[in-house]
Amino acid sequence: MRRFLRLGAVVTAFGLTLAGCGSSTTEAPADGGGLGTAESPVSIRVIANDAFAKQWQDQLVPEFAKKHPNIKVTVDGVPYNDQLAKSMLELTSPTATYDVILGDDPWFPQLAKTGGLVDLKTDLAKFTDAGYAWDDFNPSPLAAGQWDGHQYGVPVRSNLLLMFYNRELYKKAKVAEPTSETTWEQYFADAPKLVQDTDGDGKPDAWAVGTYFTKDPLTPTIWQTVLNSNGGRLLDDDLKVSFDDDAGVKALQTQIDLLKYAPPGASTYQFNEPLEAFRQGKVATMFMWGSVYKGTAIDKATTTLSEDQVGITTLPAGSAGPGAHRGIWSAGVAKKSAHQAAAWTFLQWVTSKEGEQWVGANLGTFPARDSTLQGTPPAPWLKPVYEAITKGYEAISKGQMWRPRLPESDAVQQILALQTSRAMSGQAPAKDAVHQAAVDISALLKSKGYAQ
Amino acid sequence: MAPALVLLAGMLLYPIIYTVWVSLSDFDLSTFQPSGWVGWKNYEAVLADPGFLQSLKVTGVYLVVALPLQMVLGFGLAFLLNVEWRGRGLLRALFLIPMVVAPVVAGGVWRMLLDPLWGVVNYALGLVGVGPVEWIGDPTLAMVSLILIDTWRWTPFVVLIASAGIMALPSDVYEAARSDGANRWQTLRHVTVPLLVPVVAAAFVVRWLGAVKMFDIALAATKGGPGQATDVVNLYIYEKGFRGLEFGSASSMATVVLLITMIITYFLFRISRRLENRW
């Protein structure tokens, strides 16, 4: 008995020790930790997505170091699927491992809700350069880092869903190239002609479209965009489900119909497969994140296509206008960071007018500043891209084309992904899938205290 | 003894207790900690969640098909490898390859091999006029593919255990059977199989404990789709917890799965002991 009591005491002590680990927190110094000196440089860490973390470390950080040699930046890449949970854990832990937190578009409400991010406009105003022009940011990308009236993030990697098209395949099919005015009806009228036998062996070897079709939280963004471009929304202003109607069914059916003109096996397409199909000249159009443009049209190491073969514009228009979908990576500064001044200095440089020019020319990342979009692009190939982005930002603002701005955003996308996949694979008609998604999202939001 | 117990408590008990605690609480995302006590609320929601129940069903189908398939193939191949023939050593070594491939890599590579447009499997089928087959895109074939990939990966493990068991069989019993005039089938039926029952039972239990954790191959190959066709329960829990950030529900599901696994494992042990005693 005594042995058991002793064991119990040890386990309790162990548990209390573990619990105690979470009790103390560190506070950020009032001077923001300074910007370092040659003798005593400041080190900051950035948590980023592994898709571009290496590019940042190898190219962006050395460029920043030319301006600020006393701030040493380390960028850690995390797989996309793990990044949100890891960032949440980081922001709620007693001490800060990371000074800069990068988050995808729908994540900022969740990250901000932890209370672990500072308001960049107010909390860090004392460390902000006088020339840093907040007003110059396009409202669409800037809004991705906002929540509850605060600016927790600044856009570092602006992205949006656009339509890429292969000019040669359009020419071969004798179909007029799409523009921002092209409607979904016109697109579907042309789609059968874009399924072609280009080598004359009697079998189709080029198809009309490649995009997300598989079970993935990004797959529903295609029909969400269709819904938005027809004036519909997932949630209304009271955060009640508003897509369980004909408009919702029509939008999902549009994505299902795209599959008829996609290559064999396209129902499993995520990010890489449609990209490869487009880059190898197998599909005439691709609904994809614009950030892939450089690797698709310019970098010979990653594409078979050339700049003059690749066109880019907004997604086909619905009754309310053309479509696009916001996918902005924003970056915030951790409240518990001991080096807020250095962290914010790094972010200010990346998002400054000068930084955007360098990033656009060298990394192919899209700008968020109007002055960059309207000015002379740092490289000639960016001209049509900037035009498409400008139109995309307009469409996004007009149609509120983004994922739900809620801490439950990812849970909502999970539900949409499942029901979209059921509909895409023929396990449920579009009407049933839309209805089930609406029921599940409504139940989820109700369980989190939202009036439904 | 005490340090070992403390280590065990910290490494094994604490995560389980913490999971149960989270499952009975409301998980506060702003502190990333369990907050208010909600009793059985999460469990009630989970047991009424059609997605969770479907994932249990999917896991059941996978286990019922994959485990016997792997056992039969594993022991069959072990018998073949036990017979002296040229190249046996090389084949044995090759058999180990699937086991050392990371499951995520295996899932990803098979996904490429099975792709209707780029994959070599459909290319080969096309040569004989079949296809293209939607291995991953069709709900039924997606489960078939998942089982095939898992069988490719885990059959060698069964072969290894079975080979060790076969090689350890006492030769004097066979000599006795031969002198009694037993033919090959009789020897197999009345000598080999009864002697191998403990090995079969052990291999089955070990594979069961491995298979019930099925997650990474499904994540890499099918993402649980199409729909929920291959949404094994661990993948469903992972998505719920780490993508949907519904840690209360996910912990309740994990606890339910733990209980089910423990109960079935207990019965499997009892059955295996009974089989051992029978022979």
Short mmCIF file of C-alpha atoms in Angstrom, two decimals, chain B residues 77-85 88 92 163 166-167 169:
data_model
loop_
_atom_site.label_atom_id
_atom_site.label_comp_id
_atom_site.label_asym_id
_atom_site.label_seq_id
_atom_site.Cartn_x
_atom_site.Cartn_y
_atom_site.Cartn_z
CA LEU B 77 5.52 -16.90 -49.05
CA ALA B 78 7.36 -18.04 -45.93
CA PHE B 79 6.74 -21.67 -46.89
CA LEU B 80 8.06 -20.98 -50.38
CA LEU B 81 11.13 -19.26 -49.00
CA ASN B 82 11.72 -22.15 -46.63
CA VAL B 83 12.25 -24.53 -49.52
CA GLU B 84 15.80 -24.67 -50.89
CA TRP B 85 16.03 -22.99 -54.30
CA ARG B 88 16.15 -17.55 -52.28
CA ARG B 92 14.53 -12.65 -48.91
CA SER B 163 9.95 -17.86 -41.57
CA ILE B 166 8.91 -22.44 -39.62
CA MET B 167 12.66 -22.70 -39.18
CA LEU B 169 9.88 -26.29 -35.99
#
